[in-house]
Short mmCIF file of C-alpha atoms and ligand atoms in Angstrom, two decimals:
data_model
loop_
_atom_site.label_atom_id
_atom_site.label_comp_id
_atom_site.label_asym_id
_atom_site.label_seq_id
_atom_site.Cartn_x
_atom_site.Cartn_y
_atom_site.Cartn_z
CA UNK L 28 7.94 -3.22 10.58
CA UNK L 29 4.34 -4.19 9.83
CA UNK L 30 4.90 -7.70 11.16
CA UNK L 31 5.91 -6.18 14.51
CA UNK L 32 2.43 -4.80 15.12
CA UNK L 33 -0.11 -6.98 13.26
CA UNK L 34 -2.02 -9.69 15.16
CA UNK L 35 -4.66 -12.17 13.93
CA UNK L 36 -7.82 -10.08 14.33
CA UNK L 37 -6.42 -6.80 13.01
CA UNK L 38 -8.04 -5.28 9.95
CA UNK L 39 -5.25 -4.69 7.44
CA UNK L 40 -5.36 -3.19 3.95
CA UNK L 41 -3.21 -4.00 0.93
CA UNK L 42 -3.90 -0.92 -1.19
CA UNK L 43 -2.12 -2.25 -4.29
CA UNK L 44 -2.55 -6.00 -4.72
CA UNK L 45 -0.49 -6.46 -7.91
CA UNK L 46 1.03 -9.95 -8.03
CA UNK L 47 -0.18 -10.63 -4.50
CA UNK L 48 3.13 -10.87 -2.67
CA UNK L 49 2.15 -8.29 -0.05
CA UNK L 50 -1.38 -9.71 0.28
CA UNK L 51 0.02 -13.16 1.04
CA UNK L 52 2.51 -11.69 3.51
CA UNK L 53 -0.24 -9.80 5.33
CA UNK L 54 -2.59 -12.80 5.24
CA UNK L 55 0.06 -14.75 7.13
CA UNK L 56 -0.29 -12.24 9.97
CA UNK L 57 -4.01 -11.41 10.02
CA UNK L 58 -7.29 -13.11 9.16
CA UNK L 59 -8.87 -9.79 8.11
CA UNK L 60 -6.89 -8.60 5.10
CA UNK L 61 -8.67 -6.48 2.48
CA UNK L 62 -6.80 -5.99 -0.80
CA UNK L 63 -7.51 -3.64 -3.70
CA UNK L 64 -6.52 -3.45 -7.35
CA UNK L 65 -8.08 -2.03 -10.50
CA UNK L 66 -6.89 -4.87 -12.77
CA UNK L 67 -8.52 -8.30 -13.18
CA UNK L 68 -5.08 -9.78 -13.73
CA UNK L 69 -3.96 -8.67 -10.26
CA UNK L 70 -6.94 -10.40 -8.64
CA UNK L 71 -6.30 -13.58 -10.64
CA UNK L 72 -2.62 -13.68 -9.69
CA UNK L 73 -3.33 -12.88 -6.04
CA UNK L 74 -6.10 -15.49 -5.77
CA UNK L 75 -3.68 -18.10 -7.12
CA UNK L 76 -0.85 -17.05 -4.81
CA UNK L 77 -3.16 -17.10 -1.77
CA UNK L 78 -4.38 -20.61 -2.65
CA UNK L 79 -0.81 -21.86 -3.13
CA UNK L 80 0.08 -20.50 0.29
CA UNK L 81 -3.17 -21.66 1.93
CA UNK L 82 -4.03 -18.10 2.96
CA UNK L 83 -7.16 -16.04 2.61
CA UNK L 84 -7.99 -12.38 2.04
CA UNK L 85 -10.88 -10.31 0.73
CA UNK L 86 -9.96 -9.23 -2.81
CA UNK L 87 -11.68 -6.16 -4.24
CA UNK L 88 -11.64 -5.08 -7.88
CA UNK L 89 -11.85 -1.36 -7.24
CA UNK L 90 -9.57 1.59 -6.63
CA UNK L 91 -8.08 2.06 -3.16
CA UNK L 92 -9.56 5.58 -3.18
CA UNK L 93 -12.92 3.84 -2.52
CA UNK L 94 -11.63 2.08 0.60
CA UNK L 95 -14.42 3.67 2.69
CA UNK L 96 -17.04 1.78 0.66
CA UNK L 97 -15.62 -1.53 1.86
CA UNK L 98 -13.88 -0.91 5.20
CA UNK L 99 -15.71 0.78 8.06
CA UNK L 100 -13.69 -0.63 10.96
CA UNK L 101 -10.46 0.81 12.38
CA UNK L 102 -7.38 -0.53 10.61
CA UNK L 103 -4.06 -1.57 12.17
CA UNK L 104 -1.94 -1.28 9.04
CA UNK L 105 -1.91 -0.64 5.32
CA UNK L 106 0.60 -1.00 2.55
CA UNK L 107 0.90 0.88 -0.73
CA UNK L 108 3.32 -0.42 -3.33
CA UNK L 109 3.24 2.35 -5.90
CA UNK L 110 3.91 2.07 -9.62
CA UNK L 111 2.77 -0.48 -12.19
CA UNK L 112 2.09 -4.21 -12.23
CA UNK L 113 5.36 -5.88 -13.27
CA UNK L 114 5.22 -7.67 -16.67
CA UNK L 115 1.94 -5.93 -17.46
CA UNK L 116 0.61 -2.67 -18.96
CA UNK L 117 2.99 0.05 -17.74
CA UNK L 118 0.31 2.65 -18.46
CA UNK L 119 -1.85 1.41 -15.58
CA UNK L 120 0.00 3.10 -12.74
CA UNK L 121 -0.92 4.41 -9.34
CA UNK L 122 -1.53 8.16 -9.51
CA UNK L 123 -1.47 11.00 -7.01
CA UNK L 124 -5.11 11.92 -7.58
CA UNK L 125 -6.22 8.53 -6.28
CA UNK L 126 -3.27 7.59 -4.04
CA UNK L 127 -3.67 10.72 -1.88
CA UNK L 128 -7.44 10.40 -1.20
CA UNK L 129 -6.82 6.72 -0.38
CA UNK L 130 -4.01 7.61 2.01
CA UNK L 131 -6.10 10.32 3.69
CA UNK L 132 -8.99 7.90 4.22
CA UNK L 133 -6.70 5.23 5.61
CA UNK L 134 -5.02 7.69 7.98
CA UNK L 135 -8.50 8.45 9.34
CA UNK L 136 -9.18 4.74 9.87
CA UNK L 137 -5.74 4.02 11.39
CA UNK L 138 -5.65 3.15 15.10
CA UNK L 139 -3.10 4.69 17.46
CA UNK L 140 0.03 2.54 17.14
CA UNK L 141 -0.98 1.56 13.60
CA UNK L 142 1.37 1.89 10.63
CA UNK L 143 1.06 2.67 6.92
CA UNK L 144 3.89 1.68 4.59
CA UNK L 145 4.32 3.34 1.21
CA UNK L 146 6.91 1.79 -1.08
CA UNK L 147 7.58 4.52 -3.61
CA UNK L 148 8.73 3.43 -7.06
CA UNK L 149 9.08 6.48 -9.29
CA UNK L 150 11.39 5.52 -12.20
CA UNK L 151 8.48 5.14 -14.65
CA UNK L 152 6.66 7.87 -16.60
CA UNK L 153 4.47 9.80 -14.16
CA UNK L 154 6.32 8.40 -11.16
CA UNK L 155 8.09 11.62 -10.20
CA UNK L 156 4.80 13.53 -10.00
CA UNK L 157 3.27 10.94 -7.70
CA UNK L 158 6.43 10.73 -5.55
CA UNK L 159 6.51 14.51 -5.08
CA UNK L 160 2.78 14.74 -4.32
CA UNK L 161 2.99 11.97 -1.70
CA UNK L 162 6.10 13.49 -0.10
CA UNK L 163 4.52 16.92 0.11
CA UNK L 164 1.54 15.48 2.00
CA UNK L 165 3.34 13.10 4.36
CA UNK L 166 6.06 15.62 5.24
CA UNK L 167 3.43 18.02 6.59
CA UNK L 168 1.53 15.56 8.79
CA UNK L 169 1.53 16.94 12.36
CA UNK L 170 4.47 15.44 14.25
CA UNK L 171 2.59 15.06 17.53
CA UNK L 172 0.15 12.72 15.83
CA UNK L 173 2.33 10.94 13.26
CA UNK L 174 5.91 9.76 13.03
CA UNK L 175 6.92 9.76 9.36
CA UNK L 176 10.21 8.08 8.40
CA UNK L 177 11.89 7.61 5.04
CA UNK L 178 14.15 4.62 4.32
CA UNK L 179 16.11 4.07 1.11
CA UNK L 180 19.34 2.78 -0.36
CA UNK L 181 22.03 5.43 -0.84
CA UNK L 182 24.43 3.43 -3.03
CA UNK L 183 22.03 2.13 -5.66
CA UNK L 184 22.13 3.04 -9.34
CA UNK L 185 19.23 4.42 -11.39
CA UNK L 186 16.17 5.51 -9.42
CA UNK L 187 15.88 3.17 -6.44
CA UNK L 188 12.53 2.94 -4.68
CA UNK L 189 12.27 4.09 -1.10
CA UNK L 190 9.95 3.42 1.80
CA UNK L 191 7.89 5.95 3.72
CA UNK L 192 6.64 4.53 7.03
CA UNK L 193 3.93 6.39 8.91
CA UNK L 194 3.11 5.51 12.51
CA UNK L 195 0.13 7.02 14.30
CA UNK L 196 1.36 8.18 17.69
CA UNK L 197 -1.80 9.63 19.19
C1 LIG A 222 3.70 -2.02 -7.95
S1 LIG A 222 2.20 -2.86 -8.21
C2 LIG A 222 1.86 -3.61 -6.67
C3 LIG A 222 2.72 -4.80 -6.33
C4 LIG A 222 2.13 -5.69 -5.27
N1 LIG A 222 2.04 -5.08 -3.97
C5 LIG A 222 2.76 -7.06 -5.18
O1 LIG A 222 3.02 -7.56 -4.06
O2 LIG A 222 2.98 -7.67 -6.23
C6 LIG A 222 1.00 -1.54 -8.25
C7 LIG A 222 -0.43 -2.01 -8.46
O3 LIG A 222 -1.30 -0.91 -8.18
C8 LIG A 222 -2.44 -1.09 -8.97
N2 LIG A 222 -3.24 0.15 -9.00
C9 LIG A 222 -3.17 1.21 -9.83
N3 LIG A 222 -4.09 2.14 -9.50
C10 LIG A 222 -4.77 1.63 -8.42
C11 LIG A 222 -5.86 2.11 -7.62
N4 LIG A 222 -6.41 3.31 -7.84
N5 LIG A 222 -6.31 1.31 -6.63
C12 LIG A 222 -5.75 0.11 -6.38
N6 LIG A 222 -4.73 -0.40 -7.10
C13 LIG A 222 -4.24 0.36 -8.11
C14 LIG A 222 -1.89 -1.53 -10.31
O4 LIG A 222 -2.88 -2.16 -11.09
C15 LIG A 222 -0.76 -2.47 -9.88
O5 LIG A 222 -1.18 -3.80 -9.86
#
């Protein structure tokens, strides 16, 4: 869904760099990807993955809630992959008190026709609180301005992640 709308010059944000899979994906679509994470390890892994794939992106060791310090141009898309860095410290998780300000700032920067994807993993400690906080905000966005859709498996065991896709309509 993001690939449908992103072209080379679009400013695009990866709000949660992690192992760099999403950063590399976005960097294959745009030359202006900005990616955030609060862990050195995420930057190291993403730098390596970008080099292996001959892609480039601007990697920032800071919280996505500070996006406005680094991005002052309109953005076409953003992706949040909530939760913790796999195979790493499960205590370093995304949290509502930083995810929501980041989302609000990115909604302000989003162009009409732009999209923000939030992949919501919530099976870990603290995950339910963040899931509920995000859902309560996105479900009250005005429908004339934003289309907000939820996509998720309905036959999966445990606590399967789901996707919230926001599109700015006007
Ligand atoms: C589920 S992982 C992201 C996976 C990643 N998109 C990938 O392709 O591998 C979540 C990441 O969010 C990071 N994170 C936690 N709080 C953050 C914050 N305030 N700003 C930016 N990243 C944060 C964690 O360090 C972790 O690496």
